[in-house]
GROMACS .gro file of C-alpha atoms in nm:
model
  194
    1MET     CA    1   0.000   0.000   0.000
    2ILE     CA    2   0.118   0.350  -0.082
    3TYR     CA    3   0.022   0.633   0.148
    4SER     CA    4   0.049   1.000   0.065
    5GLN     CA    5   0.131   1.260   0.319
    6LYS     CA    6  -0.134   1.531   0.349
    7THR     CA    7  -0.040   1.878   0.467
    8LEU     CA    8  -0.257   2.154   0.607
    9THR     CA    9  -0.233   2.342   0.278
   10ASP     CA   10  -0.388   2.057   0.079
   11LYS     CA   11  -0.745   2.132  -0.018
   12PRO     CA   12  -1.002   1.869  -0.105
   13MET     CA   13  -1.070   1.849  -0.472
   14SER     CA   14  -1.429   1.927  -0.568
   15THR     CA   15  -1.592   1.705  -0.827
   16LYS     CA   16  -1.907   1.913  -0.844
   17VAL     CA   17  -1.951   2.094  -1.176
   18GLU     CA   18  -2.140   2.422  -1.161
   19ALA     CA   19  -2.438   2.455  -1.390
   20THR     CA   20  -2.437   2.734  -1.648
   21ILE     CA   21  -2.693   2.944  -1.832
   22GLU     CA   22  -2.643   2.707  -2.128
   23ASP     CA   23  -2.753   2.422  -1.900
   24LEU     CA   24  -3.059   2.624  -1.800
   25TYR     CA   25  -3.166   2.643  -2.167
   26LYS     CA   26  -3.195   2.262  -2.166
   27VAL     CA   27  -3.433   2.245  -1.869
   28GLU     CA   28  -3.797   2.175  -1.940
   29GLY     CA   29  -4.021   2.381  -1.721
   30LYS     CA   30  -3.955   2.666  -1.483
   31ALA     CA   31  -3.615   2.683  -1.313
   32GLU     CA   32  -3.358   2.927  -1.175
   33LEU     CA   33  -2.979   2.908  -1.153
   34ILE     CA   34  -2.878   2.962  -0.789
   35ASN     CA   35  -2.543   2.882  -0.624
   36GLY     CA   36  -2.429   2.700  -0.935
   37GLU     CA   37  -2.727   2.464  -0.931
   38ILE     CA   38  -3.041   2.451  -1.139
   39VAL     CA   39  -3.335   2.480  -0.901
   40LEU     CA   40  -3.661   2.351  -1.047
   41MET     CA   41  -3.966   2.556  -0.960
   42PRO     CA   42  -4.281   2.357  -0.881
   43LEU     CA   43  -4.592   2.397  -1.092
   44THR     CA   44  -4.847   2.634  -0.943
   45GLY     CA   45  -5.204   2.569  -0.849
   46GLY     CA   46  -5.513   2.725  -0.998
   47LEU     CA   47  -5.548   3.042  -0.789
   48PRO     CA   48  -5.180   3.146  -0.805
   49HIS     CA   49  -5.172   3.079  -1.179
   50LEU     CA   50  -5.486   3.282  -1.247
   51ALA     CA   51  -5.360   3.573  -1.035
   52ALA     CA   52  -5.026   3.579  -1.220
   53LEU     CA   53  -5.211   3.564  -1.551
   54GLN     CA   54  -5.435   3.858  -1.459
   55ILE     CA   55  -5.129   4.065  -1.362
   56THR     CA   56  -4.960   3.978  -1.692
   57LEU     CA   57  -5.273   4.068  -1.891
   58SER     CA   58  -5.303   4.400  -1.709
   59LEU     CA   59  -4.936   4.476  -1.775
   60ALA     CA   60  -4.985   4.382  -2.142
   61ALA     CA   61  -5.266   4.640  -2.171
   62TYR     CA   62  -5.032   4.898  -2.014
   63GLU     CA   63  -4.758   4.799  -2.261
   64LYS     CA   64  -4.990   4.851  -2.559
   65THR     CA   65  -5.112   5.187  -2.431
   66THR     CA   66  -4.773   5.333  -2.337
   67LYS     CA   67  -4.549   5.159  -2.595
   68ARG     CA   68  -4.300   5.127  -2.309
   69GLY     CA   69  -4.146   4.798  -2.202
   70TYR     CA   70  -4.280   4.443  -2.213
   71ALA     CA   71  -4.527   4.246  -2.003
   72ILE     CA   72  -4.368   3.908  -1.927
   73GLY     CA   73  -4.562   3.603  -1.817
   74ASP     CA   74  -4.466   3.299  -1.615
   75SER     CA   75  -4.172   3.069  -1.707
   76ALA     CA   76  -3.950   3.333  -1.867
   77ALA     CA   77  -3.588   3.355  -1.754
   78PHE     CA   78  -3.397   3.673  -1.673
   79VAL     CA   79  -3.018   3.637  -1.671
   80VAL     CA   80  -2.840   3.836  -1.400
   81ASN     CA   81  -2.487   3.842  -1.267
   82LEU     CA   82  -2.497   3.814  -0.889
   83PRO     CA   83  -2.230   3.621  -0.695
   84HIS     CA   84  -2.474   3.339  -0.605
   85ARG     CA   85  -2.758   3.383  -0.854
   86ARG     CA   86  -2.755   3.381  -1.234
   87SER     CA   87  -3.127   3.391  -1.313
   88PHE     CA   88  -3.480   3.472  -1.204
   89SER     CA   89  -3.811   3.331  -1.325
   90PRO     CA   90  -4.087   3.544  -1.168
   91ASP     CA   91  -4.457   3.466  -1.198
   92ALA     CA   92  -4.511   3.794  -1.385
   93ALA     CA   93  -4.283   4.085  -1.470
   94PHE     CA   94  -4.233   4.406  -1.662
   95TYR     CA   95  -3.910   4.438  -1.858
   96ILE     CA   96  -3.740   4.727  -2.033
   97GLY     CA   97  -3.466   4.613  -2.268
   98ALA     CA   98  -3.391   4.424  -2.584
   99VAL     CA   99  -3.599   4.118  -2.668
  100THR     CA  100  -3.431   3.833  -2.857
  101MET     CA  101  -3.472   3.457  -2.888
  102LYS     CA  102  -3.247   3.417  -2.583
  103PHE     CA  103  -3.334   3.468  -2.216
  104PHE     CA  104  -3.393   3.828  -2.110
  105GLU     CA  105  -3.065   4.001  -2.023
  106GLY     CA  106  -3.082   4.173  -1.685
  107ALA     CA  107  -3.348   4.193  -1.419
  108PRO     CA  108  -3.704   4.308  -1.485
  109VAL     CA  109  -3.791   4.653  -1.345
  110PHE     CA  110  -4.097   4.495  -1.183
  111ALA     CA  111  -4.123   4.136  -1.059
  112VAL     CA  112  -4.419   3.950  -0.914
  113GLU     CA  113  -4.400   3.645  -0.690
  114VAL     CA  114  -4.740   3.485  -0.625
  115ARG     CA  115  -4.737   3.253  -0.326
  116SER     CA  116  -4.828   2.889  -0.378
  117GLU     CA  117  -4.955   2.667  -0.099
  118ASN     CA  118  -4.599   2.577   0.009
  119ASP     CA  119  -4.485   2.942   0.034
  120TYR     CA  120  -4.589   2.990   0.397
  121GLY     CA  121  -4.408   2.963   0.729
  122PRO     CA  122  -4.079   3.097   0.868
  123ARG     CA  123  -3.854   2.916   0.620
  124ALA     CA  124  -4.059   3.038   0.322
  125GLU     CA  125  -4.055   3.395   0.459
  126ARG     CA  126  -3.675   3.388   0.481
  127ALA     CA  127  -3.647   3.249   0.127
  128MET     CA  128  -3.880   3.514  -0.013
  129ALA     CA  129  -3.695   3.795   0.167
  130ALA     CA  130  -3.363   3.665   0.029
  131LYS     CA  131  -3.506   3.648  -0.323
  132ARG     CA  132  -3.638   4.006  -0.294
  133ALA     CA  133  -3.292   4.118  -0.186
  134ASP     CA  134  -3.150   3.943  -0.493
  135TYR     CA  135  -3.402   4.116  -0.719
  136PHE     CA  136  -3.302   4.455  -0.580
  137ALA     CA  137  -2.930   4.377  -0.603
  138ALA     CA  138  -2.981   4.287  -0.971
  139GLY     CA  139  -3.164   4.613  -1.049
  140THR     CA  140  -3.535   4.541  -1.002
  141LEU     CA  141  -3.715   4.852  -0.874
  142VAL     CA  142  -4.037   4.698  -0.736
  143VAL     CA  143  -4.133   4.347  -0.621
  144TRP     CA  144  -4.487   4.235  -0.546
  145ASP     CA  145  -4.539   3.956  -0.292
  146VAL     CA  146  -4.892   3.832  -0.365
  147ASP     CA  147  -5.066   3.635  -0.090
  148LEU     CA  148  -5.408   3.511  -0.198
  149LEU     CA  149  -5.480   3.350   0.140
  150GLY     CA  150  -5.404   3.647   0.365
  151ALA     CA  151  -5.575   3.980   0.432
  152ASP     CA  152  -5.263   4.165   0.306
  153VAL     CA  153  -5.301   4.044  -0.052
  154VAL     CA  154  -5.036   4.256  -0.224
  155ARG     CA  155  -4.719   4.363  -0.047
  156VAL     CA  156  -4.525   4.612  -0.258
  157TYR     CA  157  -4.151   4.628  -0.184
  158ARG     CA  158  -3.931   4.895  -0.341
  159SER     CA  159  -3.557   4.899  -0.394
  160ASN     CA  160  -3.524   5.236  -0.219
  161ASP     CA  161  -3.692   5.100   0.100
  162PRO     CA  162  -3.664   4.719   0.075
  163GLU     CA  163  -3.767   4.637   0.433
  164ARG     CA  164  -4.098   4.825   0.436
  165ALA     CA  165  -4.394   4.710   0.229
  166THR     CA  166  -4.692   4.907   0.110
  167ILE     CA  167  -4.996   4.686   0.171
  168TYR     CA  168  -5.302   4.651  -0.052
  169ARG     CA  169  -5.614   4.453   0.042
  170ARG     CA  170  -5.931   4.348  -0.134
  171GLY     CA  171  -6.130   4.649  -0.250
  172GLU     CA  172  -5.813   4.857  -0.301
  173ILE     CA  173  -5.607   4.950  -0.606
  174ALA     CA  174  -5.242   4.834  -0.610
  175GLU     CA  175  -4.954   4.999  -0.799
  176ALA     CA  176  -4.590   4.945  -0.886
  177GLU     CA  177  -4.450   5.299  -0.888
  178SER     CA  178  -4.172   5.386  -0.999
  179ALA     CA  179  -4.115   5.068  -1.201
  180VAL     CA  180  -4.440   5.088  -1.401
  181PRO     CA  181  -4.543   5.456  -1.386
  182GLY     CA  182  -4.917   5.514  -1.391
  183TRP     CA  183  -5.009   5.143  -1.397
  184THR     CA  184  -5.258   5.022  -1.138
  185MET     CA  185  -5.458   4.709  -1.080
  186ALA     CA  186  -5.757   4.634  -0.859
  187VAL     CA  187  -5.665   4.374  -0.598
  188ASP     CA  188  -6.003   4.207  -0.654
  189GLU     CA  189  -5.897   4.124  -1.011
  190LEU     CA  190  -5.645   3.875  -0.867
  191PHE     CA  191  -5.935   3.650  -0.765
  192PRO     CA  192  -6.172   3.463  -0.997
  193GLU     CA  193  -6.530   3.583  -1.002
  194GLN     CA  194  -6.744   3.342  -0.801
   0.00000   0.00000   0.00000
């Protein structure tokens, strides 16, 4: 048997290969590139999907009226360059920039995260706060945290005051100033008519 002498300066060799944006193009479904790993995003249920769709449709009407930016629906990827994150895939977004066949380059100015049934509890709150911080670090101006089960349905976070949310409830009109100037949406439109 041959033994090698290990010194304190020897470092273990990593066999883990970091995923790239090119790897992300090969993924079927919604995913994000975080800490060198492709993180698959679970499919959403009916209410979260319909809420995200209504936001996208409202943003699309704003886009047509103003001829400014692009309304982006679910499952699109935005490539960013943060130390631990290379992409976002919000539930809805508004983007100002070039549109090509590739993923969107850079963060959207407005991002929407609609909570699914597993997005509750202390761990989920920490994960959502960390993701908001990433959005702001990448250049997003406004992030909506949409909670269809709570009284505070839309929490609007802004990059210039990321810890304090403006709250909108049923019966109120939500906004995304300064990311989408002049655009508003009734909170009640996030829910299907019964």
